[in-house]
Amino acid sequence: DAGVIQSPRHEVTEMGQEVTLRCKPISGHNSLFWYRQTMMRGLELLIYFNNNVPIDDSGMPEDRFSAKMPNASFSTLKIQPSEPRDSAVYFCASTWTTSSYNSPLHFGNGTRLTVT
Amino acid sequence: AQSVTQPDIHITVSEGASLELRCNYSYGATPYLFWYVQSPGQGLQLLLKYFSGDTLVQGIKGFEAEFKRSQSSFNLRKPSVHWSDAAEYFCAVGRTNNNDMRFGAGTRLTVKP
């Protein structure tokens, strides 16, 4: 089990540029989450998918943010255009969920995004 | 929606001393409760979880937590802290039939020699 894999680990970009963060969930998991962590706001849930379908994207801060999950083994979080206030650590997490069971999340090591 | 409060932003304890980190949740039904630990530069690692049954749950690294429904609490404890326990600790609550998990603001633990 390789765990949740995120890439890149670090991303430095200039304001206005497009940023794409990538996540490979644990094989067999059917739910995927994107979180953002900052000192000021802590861990914020941005969006989560169940069986590749977005269930709740109410945490996505603005239209500049978009997330996709084209298949069970890959997801992206895109910011276009990026702004300095988007600087944060972005975590992807996955789990196995049924209608009557909530299993713990397994987190990747995160992508540290710096927008200058 | 459910919510989690961790009243202590930062706690300092001496190595070998006991530890209790507080967590209060708000949710109308029986929650799924979790404690995670985050070391610098790392993702969150699950320490323990409560779904149902025995209200005292044991986790990894010698941690335990007790679910108290009457107090809406799920405090994390360890009888003797080690220097390697220095990290940030997050309490989280999930809902049945729903994947929406919410995290507290975290408590940073510093361990003095």
PDB file of C-alpha atoms in Angstrom:
ATOM      1  CA  ASP A   1       0.000   0.000   0.000  1.00  0.00           C
ATOM      2  CA  ALA A   2       1.747   3.127  -1.237  1.00  0.00           C
ATOM      3  CA  GLY A   3      -0.621   5.461   0.549  1.00  0.00           C
ATOM      4  CA  VAL A   4      -2.116   8.597  -0.926  1.00  0.00           C
ATOM      5  CA  ILE A   5       0.323  10.173  -3.338  1.00  0.00           C
ATOM      6  CA  GLN A   6       0.335  13.886  -4.021  1.00  0.00           C
ATOM      7  CA  SER A   7       2.390  15.837  -6.486  1.00  0.00           C
ATOM      8  CA  PRO A   8       4.214  18.095  -6.522  1.00  0.00           C
ATOM      9  CA  ARG A   9       5.392  18.360  -2.903  1.00  0.00           C
ATOM     10  CA  HIS A  10       6.210  22.012  -3.377  1.00  0.00           C
ATOM     11  CA  GLU A  11       4.990  24.499  -5.940  1.00  0.00           C
ATOM     12  CA  VAL A  12       6.115  28.085  -6.285  1.00  0.00           C
ATOM     13  CA  THR A  13       4.371  30.182  -8.882  1.00  0.00           C
ATOM     14  CA  GLU A  14       3.665  33.777  -9.742  1.00  0.00           C
ATOM     15  CA  MET A  15       0.343  35.451  -9.295  1.00  0.00           C
ATOM     16  CA  GLY A  16      -1.927  34.914 -12.265  1.00  0.00           C
ATOM     17  CA  GLN A  17      -0.465  31.577 -13.266  1.00  0.00           C
ATOM     18  CA  GLU A  18      -2.435  28.360 -13.407  1.00  0.00           C
ATOM     19  CA  VAL A  19      -1.616  25.758 -10.784  1.00  0.00           C
ATOM     20  CA  THR A  20      -2.575  22.086 -10.912  1.00  0.00           C
ATOM     21  CA  LEU A  21      -2.248  19.819  -7.916  1.00  0.00           C
ATOM     22  CA  ARG A  22      -2.473  16.075  -8.343  1.00  0.00           C
ATOM     23  CA  CYS A  23      -3.583  13.208  -6.191  1.00  0.00           C
ATOM     24  CA  LYS A  24      -3.572   9.458  -6.480  1.00  0.00           C
ATOM     25  CA  PRO A  25      -5.787   7.872  -3.807  1.00  0.00           C
ATOM     26  CA  ILE A  26      -5.258   4.499  -2.219  1.00  0.00           C
ATOM     27  CA  SER A  27      -6.368   1.727  -4.532  1.00  0.00           C
ATOM     28  CA  GLY A  28      -9.849   0.501  -3.645  1.00  0.00           C
ATOM     29  CA  HIS A  29     -10.921   3.651  -1.867  1.00  0.00           C
ATOM     30  CA  ASN A  30     -14.120   5.210  -3.187  1.00  0.00           C
ATOM     31  CA  SER A  31     -14.048   8.632  -1.531  1.00  0.00           C
ATOM     32  CA  LEU A  32     -11.567  11.423  -2.064  1.00  0.00           C
ATOM     33  CA  PHE A  33     -11.202  14.729  -0.272  1.00  0.00           C
ATOM     34  CA  TRP A  34      -9.276  17.934  -0.879  1.00  0.00           C
ATOM     35  CA  TYR A  35      -8.349  20.031   2.159  1.00  0.00           C
ATOM     36  CA  ARG A  36      -6.483  23.306   2.505  1.00  0.00           C
ATOM     37  CA  GLN A  37      -4.433  24.103   5.596  1.00  0.00           C
ATOM     38  CA  THR A  38      -3.354  27.580   6.660  1.00  0.00           C
ATOM     39  CA  MET A  39      -2.273  29.054   9.955  1.00  0.00           C
ATOM     40  CA  MET A  40      -5.230  31.395  10.002  1.00  0.00           C
ATOM     41  CA  ARG A  41      -8.010  29.025   9.001  1.00  0.00           C
ATOM     42  CA  GLY A  42      -6.698  25.594   9.923  1.00  0.00           C
ATOM     43  CA  LEU A  43      -7.890  22.617   7.901  1.00  0.00           C
ATOM     44  CA  GLU A  44     -10.683  23.481   5.508  1.00  0.00           C
ATOM     45  CA  LEU A  45     -12.602  20.951   3.465  1.00  0.00           C
ATOM     46  CA  LEU A  46     -12.690  22.169  -0.124  1.00  0.00           C
ATOM     47  CA  ILE A  47     -14.488  19.373  -1.920  1.00  0.00           C
ATOM     48  CA  TYR A  48     -15.084  15.664  -1.710  1.00  0.00           C
ATOM     49  CA  PHE A  49     -15.915  12.983  -4.233  1.00  0.00           C
ATOM     50  CA  ASN A  50     -17.739   9.711  -3.806  1.00  0.00           C
ATOM     51  CA  ASN A  51     -17.316   7.155  -6.591  1.00  0.00           C
ATOM     52  CA  ASN A  52     -15.692   9.888  -8.719  1.00  0.00           C
ATOM     53  CA  VAL A  53     -18.715  12.177  -8.392  1.00  0.00           C
ATOM     54  CA  PRO A  54     -18.384  15.541  -6.604  1.00  0.00           C
ATOM     55  CA  ILE A  55     -20.710  15.439  -3.603  1.00  0.00           C
ATOM     56  CA  ASP A  56     -20.066  18.724  -1.885  1.00  0.00           C
ATOM     57  CA  ASP A  57     -18.001  21.577  -3.271  1.00  0.00           C
ATOM     58  CA  SER A  58     -19.342  24.238  -0.938  1.00  0.00           C
ATOM     59  CA  GLY A  59     -15.897  24.670   0.543  1.00  0.00           C
ATOM     60  CA  MET A  60     -14.332  25.727  -2.738  1.00  0.00           C
ATOM     61  CA  PRO A  61     -13.501  29.365  -2.086  1.00  0.00           C
ATOM     62  CA  GLU A  62     -14.046  30.841  -5.525  1.00  0.00           C
ATOM     63  CA  ASP A  63     -14.656  30.046  -9.148  1.00  0.00           C
ATOM     64  CA  ARG A  64     -10.919  30.167  -9.616  1.00  0.00           C
ATOM     65  CA  PHE A  65     -10.811  26.767  -7.936  1.00  0.00           C
ATOM     66  CA  SER A  66     -11.925  23.621  -9.720  1.00  0.00           C
ATOM     67  CA  ALA A  67     -11.500  19.925  -9.015  1.00  0.00           C
ATOM     68  CA  LYS A  68     -11.933  16.854 -11.141  1.00  0.00           C
ATOM     69  CA  MET A  69     -11.829  13.135 -10.659  1.00  0.00           C
ATOM     70  CA  PRO A  70     -11.834  11.512 -14.096  1.00  0.00           C
ATOM     71  CA  ASN A  71     -11.353   8.030 -12.679  1.00  0.00           C
ATOM     72  CA  ALA A  72     -10.990   6.198  -9.385  1.00  0.00           C
ATOM     73  CA  SER A  73      -7.227   6.563  -9.306  1.00  0.00           C
ATOM     74  CA  PHE A  74      -6.660  10.230 -10.068  1.00  0.00           C
ATOM     75  CA  SER A  75      -7.857  13.661  -9.058  1.00  0.00           C
ATOM     76  CA  THR A  76      -6.733  17.212  -9.735  1.00  0.00           C
ATOM     77  CA  LEU A  77      -7.263  20.526  -8.010  1.00  0.00           C
ATOM     78  CA  LYS A  78      -6.731  23.503 -10.273  1.00  0.00           C
ATOM     79  CA  ILE A  79      -6.400  27.163  -9.409  1.00  0.00           C
ATOM     80  CA  GLN A  80      -6.667  29.596 -12.289  1.00  0.00           C
ATOM     81  CA  PRO A  81      -5.589  32.332 -11.931  1.00  0.00           C
ATOM     82  CA  SER A  82      -3.640  31.894  -8.718  1.00  0.00           C
ATOM     83  CA  GLU A  83      -3.346  34.644  -6.102  1.00  0.00           C
ATOM     84  CA  PRO A  84      -0.968  35.135  -3.138  1.00  0.00           C
ATOM     85  CA  ARG A  85      -3.787  34.388  -0.684  1.00  0.00           C
ATOM     86  CA  ASP A  86      -4.006  30.887  -2.148  1.00  0.00           C
ATOM     87  CA  SER A  87      -0.658  30.074  -0.558  1.00  0.00           C
ATOM     88  CA  ALA A  88      -1.252  27.115   1.745  1.00  0.00           C
ATOM     89  CA  VAL A  89      -0.674  23.410   2.110  1.00  0.00           C
ATOM     90  CA  TYR A  90      -3.189  21.398   0.140  1.00  0.00           C
ATOM     91  CA  PHE A  91      -3.943  17.882   1.295  1.00  0.00           C
ATOM     92  CA  CYS A  92      -5.633  15.067  -0.506  1.00  0.00           C
ATOM     93  CA  ALA A  93      -7.189  12.224   1.486  1.00  0.00           C
ATOM     94  CA  SER A  94      -9.029   9.064   0.585  1.00  0.00           C
ATOM     95  CA  THR A  95     -11.135   6.458   2.318  1.00  0.00           C
ATOM     96  CA  TRP A  96     -13.619   3.645   1.807  1.00  0.00           C
ATOM     97  CA  THR A  97     -17.188   4.591   2.609  1.00  0.00           C
ATOM     98  CA  THR A  98     -20.523   2.817   2.487  1.00  0.00           C
ATOM     99  CA  SER A  99     -23.950   4.196   3.294  1.00  0.00           C
ATOM    100  CA  SER A 100     -23.631   3.068   6.888  1.00  0.00           C
ATOM    101  CA  TYR A 101     -19.966   3.366   7.644  1.00  0.00           C
ATOM    102  CA  ASN A 102     -17.437   6.159   7.838  1.00  0.00           C
ATOM    103  CA  SER A 103     -13.874   4.959   7.817  1.00  0.00           C
ATOM    104  CA  PRO A 104     -10.898   7.148   8.711  1.00  0.00           C
ATOM    105  CA  LEU A 105      -9.256   9.325   6.117  1.00  0.00           C
ATOM    106  CA  HIS A 106      -5.803   8.508   4.820  1.00  0.00           C
ATOM    107  CA  PHE A 107      -3.867  11.645   4.034  1.00  0.00           C
ATOM    108  CA  GLY A 108      -1.145  12.371   1.551  1.00  0.00           C
ATOM    109  CA  ASN A 109       1.871  14.418   2.574  1.00  0.00           C
ATOM    110  CA  GLY A 110       0.446  17.540   0.997  1.00  0.00           C
ATOM    111  CA  THR A 111       1.489  20.093  -1.599  1.00  0.00           C
ATOM    112  CA  ARG A 112       2.923  23.315  -0.251  1.00  0.00           C
ATOM    113  CA  LEU A 113       1.840  26.076  -2.618  1.00  0.00           C
ATOM    114  CA  THR A 114       3.471  29.476  -2.605  1.00  0.00           C
ATOM    115  CA  VAL A 115       2.089  32.166  -4.879  1.00  0.00           C
ATOM    116  CA  THR A 116       4.282  35.250  -5.163  1.00  0.00           C
TER     117      THR A 116
ATOM    118  CA  ALA B   1     -23.461  20.707   9.926  1.00  0.00           C
ATOM    119  CA  GLN B   2     -21.283  19.188  12.589  1.00  0.00           C
ATOM    120  CA  SER B   3     -18.442  21.141  14.177  1.00  0.00           C
ATOM    121  CA  VAL B   4     -15.464  20.556  16.436  1.00  0.00           C
ATOM    122  CA  THR B   5     -13.861  22.782  19.058  1.00  0.00           C
ATOM    123  CA  GLN B   6     -10.389  22.291  20.449  1.00  0.00           C
ATOM    124  CA  PRO B   7     -10.134  24.886  23.212  1.00  0.00           C
ATOM    125  CA  ASP B   8      -6.370  24.711  23.638  1.00  0.00           C
ATOM    126  CA  ILE B   9      -4.247  26.130  20.843  1.00  0.00           C
ATOM    127  CA  HIS B  10      -0.949  25.233  22.452  1.00  0.00           C
ATOM    128  CA  ILE B  11      -0.029  22.967  25.355  1.00  0.00           C
ATOM    129  CA  THR B  12       3.376  22.392  26.900  1.00  0.00           C
ATOM    130  CA  VAL B  13       4.089  19.371  29.088  1.00  0.00           C
ATOM    131  CA  SER B  14       7.228  17.873  30.536  1.00  0.00           C
ATOM    132  CA  GLU B  15       8.471  14.583  29.222  1.00  0.00           C
ATOM    133  CA  GLY B  16       7.030  11.783  31.318  1.00  0.00           C
ATOM    134  CA  ALA B  17       4.043  13.832  32.455  1.00  0.00           C
ATOM    135  CA  SER B  18       0.476  12.914  31.623  1.00  0.00           C
ATOM    136  CA  LEU B  19      -1.401  14.589  28.817  1.00  0.00           C
ATOM    137  CA  GLU B  20      -5.016  15.435  28.084  1.00  0.00           C
ATOM    138  CA  LEU B  21      -6.107  17.264  24.950  1.00  0.00           C
ATOM    139  CA  ARG B  22      -9.648  18.505  24.875  1.00  0.00           C
ATOM    140  CA  CYS B  23     -12.187  18.128  22.089  1.00  0.00           C
ATOM    141  CA  ASN B  24     -15.845  19.118  22.032  1.00  0.00           C
ATOM    142  CA  TYR B  25     -18.138  18.406  19.137  1.00  0.00           C
ATOM    143  CA  SER B  26     -21.528  19.527  17.972  1.00  0.00           C
ATOM    144  CA  TYR B  27     -23.712  17.041  16.146  1.00  0.00           C
ATOM    145  CA  GLY B  28     -27.326  15.981  16.574  1.00  0.00           C
ATOM    146  CA  ALA B  29     -26.808  12.246  16.232  1.00  0.00           C
ATOM    147  CA  THR B  30     -24.131   9.763  17.195  1.00  0.00           C
ATOM    148  CA  PRO B  31     -20.949  11.025  15.629  1.00  0.00           C
ATOM    149  CA  TYR B  32     -17.937   9.292  14.240  1.00  0.00           C
ATOM    150  CA  LEU B  33     -14.992  10.767  16.142  1.00  0.00           C
ATOM    151  CA  PHE B  34     -11.317  10.722  15.299  1.00  0.00           C
ATOM    152  CA  TRP B  35      -7.990  11.992  16.562  1.00  0.00           C
ATOM    153  CA  TYR B  36      -5.185  12.637  14.108  1.00  0.00           C
ATOM    154  CA  VAL B  37      -1.585  13.699  14.640  1.00  0.00           C
ATOM    155  CA  GLN B  38       0.466  15.818  12.260  1.00  0.00           C
ATOM    156  CA  SER B  39       4.225  16.072  12.402  1.00  0.00           C
ATOM    157  CA  PRO B  40       5.936  18.991  10.630  1.00  0.00           C
ATOM    158  CA  GLY B  41       5.874  18.647   6.861  1.00  0.00           C
ATOM    159  CA  GLN B  42       3.707  15.575   6.998  1.00  0.00           C
ATOM    160  CA  GLY B  43       0.105  14.669   6.420  1.00  0.00           C
ATOM    161  CA  LEU B  44      -2.268  13.662   9.167  1.00  0.00           C
ATOM    162  CA  GLN B  45      -1.976  10.232  10.711  1.00  0.00           C
ATOM    163  CA  LEU B  46      -4.880   8.530  12.458  1.00  0.00           C
ATOM    164  CA  LEU B  47      -4.344   7.922  16.178  1.00  0.00           C
ATOM    165  CA  LEU B  48      -7.711   6.420  17.045  1.00  0.00           C
ATOM    166  CA  LYS B  49     -11.394   6.454  16.196  1.00  0.00           C
ATOM    167  CA  TYR B  50     -14.762   5.991  17.860  1.00  0.00           C
ATOM    168  CA  PHE B  51     -17.774   4.660  16.008  1.00  0.00           C
ATOM    169  CA  SER B  52     -19.822   2.866  18.662  1.00  0.00           C
ATOM    170  CA  GLY B  53     -19.526   0.477  21.583  1.00  0.00           C
ATOM    171  CA  ASP B  54     -16.972   0.938  24.330  1.00  0.00           C
ATOM    172  CA  THR B  55     -16.590   4.632  25.011  1.00  0.00           C
ATOM    173  CA  LEU B  56     -12.918   4.288  25.909  1.00  0.00           C
ATOM    174  CA  VAL B  57     -10.909   3.631  22.779  1.00  0.00           C
ATOM    175  CA  GLN B  58      -7.268   2.734  22.501  1.00  0.00           C
ATOM    176  CA  GLY B  59      -5.069   4.010  19.721  1.00  0.00           C
ATOM    177  CA  ILE B  60      -1.529   3.852  18.500  1.00  0.00           C
ATOM    178  CA  LYS B  61       1.507   5.212  20.314  1.00  0.00           C
ATOM    179  CA  GLY B  62      -0.098   4.680  23.726  1.00  0.00           C
ATOM    180  CA  PHE B  63      -2.930   7.168  23.240  1.00  0.00           C
ATOM    181  CA  GLU B  64      -6.500   6.691  24.332  1.00  0.00           C
ATOM    182  CA  ALA B  65      -9.667   8.768  24.153  1.00  0.00           C
ATOM    183  CA  GLU B  66     -12.980   8.681  25.941  1.00  0.00           C
ATOM    184  CA  PHE B  67     -16.315   9.522  24.346  1.00  0.00           C
ATOM    185  CA  LYS B  68     -18.662  11.287  26.760  1.00  0.00           C
ATOM    186  CA  ARG B  69     -22.014  11.887  25.151  1.00  0.00           C
ATOM    187  CA  SER B  70     -23.342  13.950  28.068  1.00  0.00           C
ATOM    188  CA  GLN B  71     -20.450  16.389  27.662  1.00  0.00           C
ATOM    189  CA  SER B  72     -20.171  16.170  23.863  1.00  0.00           C
ATOM    190  CA  SER B  73     -16.496  15.507  24.388  1.00  0.00           C
ATOM    191  CA  PHE B  74     -13.844  13.204  23.063  1.00  0.00           C
ATOM    192  CA  ASN B  75     -10.665  14.036  24.978  1.00  0.00           C
ATOM    193  CA  LEU B  76      -7.335  12.475  24.092  1.00  0.00           C
ATOM    194  CA  ARG B  77      -5.071  11.187  26.851  1.00  0.00           C
ATOM    195  CA  LYS B  78      -1.659   9.671  27.328  1.00  0.00           C
ATOM    196  CA  PRO B  79      -0.281   8.674  30.735  1.00  0.00           C
ATOM    197  CA  SER B  80       3.361   9.498  29.985  1.00  0.00           C
ATOM    198  CA  VAL B  81       4.428  11.786  27.168  1.00  0.00           C
ATOM    199  CA  HIS B  82       7.563  11.171  25.133  1.00  0.00           C
ATOM    200  CA  TRP B  83       9.582  13.862  23.372  1.00  0.00           C
ATOM    201  CA  SER B  84       8.558  12.304  20.030  1.00  0.00           C
ATOM    202  CA  ASP B  85       4.919  13.121  20.781  1.00  0.00           C
ATOM    203  CA  ALA B  86       5.564  16.788  20.038  1.00  0.00           C
ATOM    204  CA  ALA B  87       3.277  17.540  17.089  1.00  0.00           C
ATOM    205  CA  GLU B  88      -0.078  19.040  16.209  1.00  0.00           C
ATOM    206  CA  TYR B  89      -3.176  17.091  17.165  1.00  0.00           C
ATOM    207  CA  PHE B  90      -6.517  17.339  15.434  1.00  0.00           C
ATOM    208  CA  CYS B  91      -9.894  16.132  16.556  1.00  0.00           C
ATOM    209  CA  ALA B  92     -12.420  15.396  13.809  1.00  0.00           C
ATOM    210  CA  VAL B  93     -16.091  14.498  13.591  1.00  0.00           C
ATOM    211  CA  GLY B  94     -17.859  12.708  10.764  1.00  0.00           C
ATOM    212  CA  ARG B  95     -21.499  12.024  10.088  1.00  0.00           C
ATOM    213  CA  THR B  96     -23.236   8.748   9.455  1.00  0.00           C
ATOM    214  CA  ASN B  97     -24.185   8.133   5.836  1.00  0.00           C
ATOM    215  CA  ASN B  98     -22.064  11.061   4.864  1.00  0.00           C
ATOM    216  CA  ASN B  99     -18.439  11.584   4.085  1.00  0.00           C
ATOM    217  CA  ASP B 100     -18.316  15.128   5.393  1.00  0.00           C
ATOM    218  CA  MET B 101     -15.597  15.171   8.036  1.00  0.00           C
ATOM    219  CA  ARG B 102     -14.824  18.364   9.947  1.00  0.00           C
ATOM    220  CA  PHE B 103     -11.632  19.085  11.812  1.00  0.00           C
ATOM    221  CA  GLY B 104     -10.908  21.176  14.853  1.00  0.00           C
ATOM    222  CA  ALA B 105      -8.357  23.967  14.737  1.00  0.00           C
ATOM    223  CA  GLY B 106      -5.717  21.727  16.255  1.00  0.00           C
ATOM    224  CA  THR B 107      -3.657  21.747  19.443  1.00  0.00           C
ATOM    225  CA  ARG B 108       0.084  22.111  19.206  1.00  0.00           C
ATOM    226  CA  LEU B 109       1.905  20.000  21.784  1.00  0.00           C
ATOM    227  CA  THR B 110       5.353  20.971  22.973  1.00  0.00           C
ATOM    228  CA  VAL B 111       7.282  18.525  25.153  1.00  0.00           C
ATOM    229  CA  LYS B 112       9.894  19.902  27.552  1.00  0.00           C
ATOM    230  CA  PRO B 113      12.917  17.781  28.421  1.00  0.00           C
TER     231      PRO B 113
END
